[in-house]
Every structure is written in C-alpha cells, then in structure tokens.
Short mmCIF file of C-alpha atoms in Angstrom, two decimals:
data_model
loop_
_atom_site.label_atom_id
_atom_site.label_comp_id
_atom_site.label_asym_id
_atom_site.label_seq_id
_atom_site.Cartn_x
_atom_site.Cartn_y
_atom_site.Cartn_z
CA MET A 1 10.82 25.57 1.32
CA LYS A 2 7.35 24.19 1.42
CA ILE A 3 5.62 23.02 4.59
CA LEU A 4 3.51 19.90 4.57
CA ARG A 5 1.51 18.73 7.57
CA SER A 6 0.01 15.27 7.60
CA VAL A 7 -2.13 13.87 10.40
CA LEU A 8 -2.02 10.10 10.64
CA SER A 9 -5.36 8.62 11.75
CA ALA A 10 -6.18 5.08 13.00
CA GLY A 11 -4.05 5.09 16.09
CA VAL A 12 -4.25 8.75 17.12
CA ALA A 13 -0.70 9.27 15.88
CA ALA A 14 -0.08 12.79 14.54
CA LEU A 15 2.86 13.19 12.20
CA VAL A 16 4.02 16.36 10.52
CA LEU A 17 5.78 15.66 7.23
CA SER A 18 9.21 17.27 7.03
CA PHE A 19 10.15 20.40 5.13
CA PHE A 20 12.09 20.01 1.91
CA PRO A 21 12.83 22.28 -1.07
CA THR A 22 11.21 21.74 -4.44
CA SER A 23 14.68 21.53 -5.97
CA THR A 24 15.41 18.33 -4.03
CA ALA A 25 15.84 15.40 -6.40
CA LEU A 26 12.95 12.97 -6.48
CA ALA A 27 13.33 9.54 -4.98
CA GLN A 28 15.19 6.78 -6.73
CA ARG A 29 14.88 3.04 -6.48
CA SER A 30 17.67 0.48 -6.75
CA ASN A 31 16.52 -3.11 -6.79
CA PHE A 32 13.72 -2.94 -4.24
CA VAL A 33 14.92 -0.03 -2.16
CA GLN A 34 12.82 3.12 -2.25
CA GLU A 35 14.09 6.62 -1.50
CA PHE A 36 11.87 9.51 -0.46
CA ALA A 37 12.77 13.20 -0.41
CA GLY A 38 10.93 13.83 2.86
CA SER A 39 9.46 11.86 5.74
CA THR A 40 8.35 11.95 9.34
CA ILE A 41 8.78 8.88 11.55
CA LEU A 42 6.83 8.28 14.75
CA LEU A 43 8.99 6.02 16.89
CA ALA A 44 7.68 3.33 19.19
CA ASN A 45 8.78 5.43 22.18
CA GLY A 46 6.72 8.42 21.00
CA ASP A 47 9.58 10.52 19.62
CA THR A 48 9.57 11.80 16.03
CA LEU A 49 12.29 12.13 13.40
CA GLU A 50 12.22 14.13 10.16
CA GLY A 51 14.32 13.93 7.03
CA PRO A 52 14.99 12.08 3.77
CA LEU A 53 14.26 8.37 4.09
CA VAL A 54 15.34 5.13 2.42
CA LEU A 55 12.98 2.16 2.77
CA HIS A 56 14.45 -1.35 2.49
CA ARG A 57 11.39 -3.41 1.65
CA ASN A 58 12.63 -6.95 2.17
CA GLU A 59 14.40 -6.21 5.45
CA ASP A 60 11.68 -3.90 6.89
CA VAL A 61 14.31 -1.31 7.73
CA VAL A 62 14.34 2.45 7.20
CA ARG A 63 17.43 4.65 7.01
CA MET A 64 17.05 8.37 7.66
CA THR A 65 19.62 11.06 6.91
CA MET A 66 19.88 13.31 9.94
CA PRO A 67 20.61 17.10 9.86
CA ASN A 68 24.28 16.42 10.72
CA ASN A 69 24.50 14.01 7.74
CA THR A 70 24.69 10.92 9.92
CA ILE A 71 22.53 7.91 9.03
CA ASN A 72 19.97 6.62 11.53
CA THR A 73 19.01 3.00 10.78
CA LEU A 74 15.76 1.76 12.30
CA SER A 75 14.11 -1.65 12.16
CA ALA A 76 10.33 -2.03 12.24
CA VAL A 77 10.36 -2.89 15.95
CA ALA A 78 11.48 0.69 16.71
CA VAL A 79 8.90 2.38 14.45
CA GLN A 80 5.20 2.91 15.09
CA SER A 81 4.37 4.64 11.78
CA PHE A 82 5.84 6.96 9.17
CA ALA A 83 4.72 9.24 6.34
CA VAL A 84 6.74 9.76 3.17
CA LYS A 85 6.68 11.98 0.09
CA GLY A 86 8.72 12.51 -3.07
CA GLU A 87 9.23 9.12 -4.69
CA GLN A 88 10.47 8.83 -8.26
CA PHE A 89 8.06 7.36 -10.80
CA ASP A 90 8.83 3.69 -11.44
CA GLN A 91 8.12 2.26 -14.90
CA ARG A 92 7.58 -1.18 -13.37
CA ARG A 93 4.28 0.01 -11.93
CA ASP A 94 1.01 0.46 -13.75
CA ALA A 95 -0.01 3.96 -14.82
CA TYR A 96 -2.48 4.41 -11.95
CA TYR A 97 -0.26 3.26 -9.10
CA TYR A 98 0.46 6.75 -7.76
CA ASP A 99 -3.11 7.41 -6.78
CA ASP A 100 -4.39 9.52 -3.91
CA PHE A 101 -5.46 7.45 -0.87
CA TYR A 102 -6.03 10.53 1.27
CA ASP A 103 -9.80 10.32 0.83
CA ALA A 104 -9.84 6.58 1.54
CA ARG A 105 -7.73 7.01 4.69
CA ARG A 106 -10.35 9.53 5.87
CA GLY A 107 -13.07 6.89 5.47
CA TYR A 108 -14.57 7.86 2.11
CA TYR A 109 -16.61 5.40 0.06
CA TYR A 110 -19.25 5.89 -2.62
CA GLY A 111 -22.49 6.85 -0.87
CA SER A 112 -20.90 7.73 2.45
CA PRO A 113 -23.20 10.07 4.45
CA ALA A 114 -20.17 11.84 5.91
CA PHE A 115 -19.07 12.92 2.42
CA PHE A 116 -22.52 13.40 0.90
CA ASN A 117 -22.07 17.10 0.13
CA GLY A 118 -18.48 16.80 -1.01
CA PRO A 119 -17.19 16.34 -4.57
CA LEU A 120 -16.71 12.81 -5.87
CA PRO A 121 -12.99 11.94 -5.74
CA ASN A 122 -11.64 11.28 -9.21
CA ARG A 123 -9.06 8.72 -10.16
CA ARG A 124 -5.82 10.45 -11.07
CA GLU A 125 -4.85 10.10 -14.71
CA ARG A 126 -1.21 11.07 -14.22
CA PRO A 127 1.40 9.88 -11.72
CA ASP A 128 1.82 12.25 -8.77
CA THR A 129 4.70 11.36 -6.48
CA SER A 130 4.09 14.47 -4.34
CA LEU A 131 1.25 12.61 -2.62
CA VAL A 132 1.78 11.49 0.97
CA ARG A 133 1.95 7.77 1.70
CA VAL A 134 1.44 6.37 5.20
CA PHE A 135 3.03 3.21 6.62
CA ARG A 136 2.33 1.42 9.91
CA THR A 137 3.99 -1.39 11.79
CA TYR A 138 2.15 -4.65 12.46
CA ARG A 139 3.36 -7.97 13.79
CA TRP A 140 3.13 -10.54 11.01
CA ASN A 141 3.93 -14.22 10.42
CA ARG A 142 5.33 -13.48 6.94
CA ASP A 143 2.43 -15.35 5.33
CA ASN A 144 3.51 -18.58 7.00
CA ASP A 145 0.13 -19.96 8.04
CA TYR A 146 1.75 -22.71 10.08
CA SER A 147 3.88 -20.39 12.22
CA ASP A 148 2.88 -18.62 15.41
CA TYR A 149 6.00 -16.45 15.30
CA LYS A 150 5.24 -12.85 14.32
CA SER A 151 7.81 -10.17 13.67
CA PRO A 152 7.28 -6.42 13.10
CA ALA A 153 6.83 -5.39 9.46
CA PHE A 154 5.84 -2.29 7.51
CA PHE A 155 2.45 -2.10 5.78
CA GLU A 156 1.09 0.81 3.76
CA GLN A 157 -2.29 2.09 4.98
CA LEU A 158 -4.85 2.47 2.18
CA SER A 159 -8.16 2.90 4.04
CA SER A 160 -9.66 4.04 7.31
CA GLY A 161 -10.50 1.79 10.27
CA PRO A 162 -11.37 0.15 12.51
CA THR A 163 -10.34 -2.65 10.12
CA VAL A 164 -7.73 -1.19 7.77
CA LEU A 165 -6.80 -2.18 4.22
CA LEU A 166 -3.04 -2.64 4.06
CA ARG A 167 -0.59 -3.21 1.23
CA ARG A 168 2.86 -4.75 0.95
CA GLU A 169 4.77 -4.64 -2.29
CA ALA A 170 6.93 -7.45 -3.62
CA LEU A 171 9.45 -7.44 -6.43
CA VAL A 172 8.70 -10.38 -8.74
CA GLU A 173 10.96 -11.73 -11.49
CA ARG A 174 9.22 -12.91 -14.68
CA PRO A 175 10.95 -15.09 -17.31
CA VAL A 176 11.21 -14.07 -20.96
CA TYR A 177 11.46 -16.67 -23.73
CA ALA A 178 12.82 -16.12 -27.23
CA ALA A 179 11.47 -17.76 -30.37
CA GLY A 180 12.74 -21.24 -31.13
CA PRO A 181 14.73 -22.30 -34.20
CA TYR A 182 11.51 -22.77 -36.20
CA GLY A 183 10.35 -19.22 -35.63
CA TYR A 184 7.69 -19.86 -33.02
CA GLY A 185 7.34 -20.62 -29.36
CA GLY A 186 8.30 -17.25 -27.92
CA GLY A 187 6.64 -16.33 -24.64
CA TYR A 188 6.62 -13.42 -22.22
CA GLY A 189 6.09 -13.74 -18.50
CA GLY A 190 5.01 -17.36 -18.54
CA TYR A 191 5.48 -20.77 -20.07
CA PRO A 192 6.37 -20.77 -23.78
CA ALA A 193 3.86 -21.91 -26.40
CA GLY A 194 6.36 -24.19 -28.13
CA PRO A 195 10.09 -24.89 -28.54
CA SER A 196 11.99 -21.83 -27.35
CA ARG A 197 14.88 -20.77 -25.18
CA TYR A 198 15.13 -18.78 -21.99
CA ALA A 199 16.22 -15.24 -22.87
CA GLY A 200 16.34 -13.59 -19.47
CA SER A 201 13.85 -12.01 -17.13
CA TYR A 202 12.20 -8.75 -16.17
CA SER A 203 11.00 -7.49 -12.81
CA GLU A 204 7.63 -6.08 -11.84
CA ILE A 205 6.14 -4.90 -8.57
CA LYS A 206 3.23 -6.87 -7.24
CA ASP A 207 0.67 -5.65 -4.70
CA ASN A 208 -0.24 -7.93 -1.81
CA PHE A 209 -3.29 -6.89 0.21
CA TYR A 210 -4.09 -7.49 3.87
CA LEU A 211 -6.57 -6.44 6.52
CA GLY A 212 -5.30 -5.00 9.78
CA THR A 213 -7.76 -5.68 12.59
CA PRO A 214 -8.37 -3.43 15.62
CA THR A 215 -6.51 -6.00 17.76
CA GLY A 216 -3.43 -5.77 15.56
CA ASN A 217 -3.86 -9.04 13.68
CA ILE A 218 -3.09 -9.39 9.97
CA ILE A 219 -5.50 -11.15 7.59
CA PRO A 220 -4.02 -11.90 4.14
CA LEU A 221 -6.23 -11.22 1.12
CA ARG A 222 -4.68 -13.71 -1.30
CA ASN A 223 -7.96 -13.77 -3.20
CA PRO A 224 -9.16 -10.25 -2.36
CA LYS A 225 -12.86 -10.78 -3.07
CA LYS A 226 -13.20 -14.22 -1.51
CA ASP A 227 -11.08 -13.46 1.55
CA LEU A 228 -12.61 -10.03 2.18
CA LEU A 229 -16.14 -11.43 2.11
CA ALA A 230 -15.01 -14.20 4.46
CA ALA A 231 -13.70 -11.56 6.89
CA TYR A 232 -17.18 -9.97 6.98
CA PRO A 233 -19.46 -13.05 6.89
CA LYS A 234 -22.59 -11.30 8.18
CA GLN A 235 -22.20 -8.39 5.77
CA ALA A 236 -20.85 -10.37 2.78
CA ARG A 237 -24.03 -10.18 0.70
CA GLN A 238 -24.35 -6.41 1.18
CA ILE A 239 -20.68 -5.86 0.37
CA GLU A 240 -20.83 -7.90 -2.81
CA LYS A 241 -23.99 -6.06 -3.92
CA TYR A 242 -22.41 -2.68 -3.15
CA ALA A 243 -19.29 -3.48 -5.19
CA LYS A 244 -21.39 -4.63 -8.14
CA GLN A 245 -23.70 -1.60 -8.08
CA ASN A 246 -20.73 0.80 -8.00
CA ASN A 247 -18.63 -1.20 -10.48
CA LEU A 248 -15.79 -1.60 -7.99
CA ASN A 249 -12.99 -4.10 -8.55
CA PHE A 250 -11.66 -6.07 -5.59
CA THR A 251 -8.17 -6.21 -7.15
CA ILE A 252 -7.70 -2.45 -7.68
CA ALA A 253 -6.16 -0.85 -4.60
CA ARG A 254 -8.21 2.36 -4.53
CA GLU A 255 -11.50 0.61 -5.20
CA LEU A 256 -10.76 -2.11 -2.67
CA ALA A 257 -10.09 0.64 -0.09
CA PHE A 258 -13.58 2.05 -0.69
CA ILE A 259 -15.08 -1.43 -0.33
CA VAL A 260 -13.32 -1.90 3.02
CA ASN A 261 -14.56 1.50 4.22
CA TYR A 262 -18.10 0.51 3.25
CA ALA A 263 -17.71 -2.83 5.06
CA ASN A 264 -16.60 -0.96 8.17
CA SER A 265 -19.68 1.26 7.96
CA LEU A 266 -21.90 -1.84 8.07
CA THR A 267 -20.25 -3.13 11.25
CA GLU A 268 -20.58 0.31 12.87
CA GLU A 269 -24.32 0.29 12.14
CA LYS A 270 -24.65 -2.92 14.13
CA GLN A 271 -23.10 -1.37 17.24
CA PRO A 272 -25.52 -0.03 19.93
#
C-alpha cells in the first residue's frame, strides 16, 4: 500500500489522501458520474473521512464506501473540501486534461519570485490519473444571474488564492448529421451545411471557469479573458500584457491558473 499525503491550502484545511493499493482498479465513469480509487473528505463539522469516492456531478453529491462496506452519501452542504485520486482516463476529454495543478495551487506563475530558483513546470504530454485533484464547496446561484438563492456546490480548485480559479465540468450533447440524399450536407457538432438528416449525438465534457473570492462569492468567467480582466480592473492592462508576453491562453485551464496567480500577486503588491 502506498501512502499519499496532500495538504489543502486556501482555507487552512489539511487533508491526508487515503491509502489504497496499486492493484485497485482505476476510476470509471458512467454518464457523468466519476469514481475515484481514493479520497479524503473534510466535512463541514471538521471531521474527516477516507475511502473510495463516487462524485455525482449534476447533483453535487459524493458517495463514499466505508471500511465496513456501507455507503455514506453526502451532499455539498455537509462537505467543506475533498481530495481525490485514481480516475480512469476519459476519451471525451482532450489529451492534456489530466495536467498537474499542484504547482498552480501553490501559487506558481511564470516569473514568480517565490519560485525563481525552481525548475520551470512542464506541461504533461501524457495523461496521469494518479495526480491529486482538490474540490471545495461554495454557495452558488447556478449561473442564474437573476436569482439571489445560492446553494452549496462543488468546484475544483486550480490556482492559489486569495482569489481562486475554479472549474466545474458539464456534460454536453452534440448533434451529428449524416449526408443527405445528394451526397452532401453532412455536419458534425453543429448545423449542417446542406440537406441532411439527424444521425444521433455524441457527448463531450466542457470546462466552465469561475473565480472564488475571499468572501466566498462566485464570479463566472463565461468569456474568460474579458471577465477576468473585468474582475481586476486596476490591474487589467498589466495582466493582459503578462499573458501576451508569456504566450498564455485564457481558455486553457493550466495557463489561466497561472494568469490568476499573477493577478493575485499584483493585488498583494498594492497592500501596505
């Protein structure tokens, strides 16, 4: 058995990821349910639980298998944060999805003085589901801008704080069109170019980005570049220049995490 210890920052919540043997089967996904071979949950009351975990994305519910083989079902209101490991590779994701956000969660960004003497983190070229992923609970209006009602929901932490880059994943169905009777008009994932017929659909997983503020508010990044710059109005010009100089893309999760860490460094410089 292999021991993994993971300290969760941004909230002073320390979690130790559970033990599990290397022979344990990797996680599987059915519809939009994700299974993880190991996890540690920090409950809202301060207690911790360890064991295999099933994450129900749409319902914001986790189900943990306890040592006595009973199932403990927890909604987001009962969970402060959790760390998971051991998810099966999903072909519906792009090749670089299973990247390492450990450096970004520690506050790394290109040019950071705190990491000046350290090696430059490289983008992983192969999927690695052994990496630890961290999730936190925030109250959220479910992207309903006209509602004041907020319910607890799970967000994956991708950067350091005090303002944190968060991600929620959504399963999206895309239509597929077959060629029409005249041999043209087929389309994939959008409107057909000409006469054609609907031939079914395929699913893909879409990333939705948010900012989590120090006060616990959620800011959606529907247009990541535009909305991020709007969230840092006084530093917007510096942020945009930094992203351009370092060839960072606002729509790539890892690069956006570095941009947010840099933006946070600018606000810290303004503090007395």
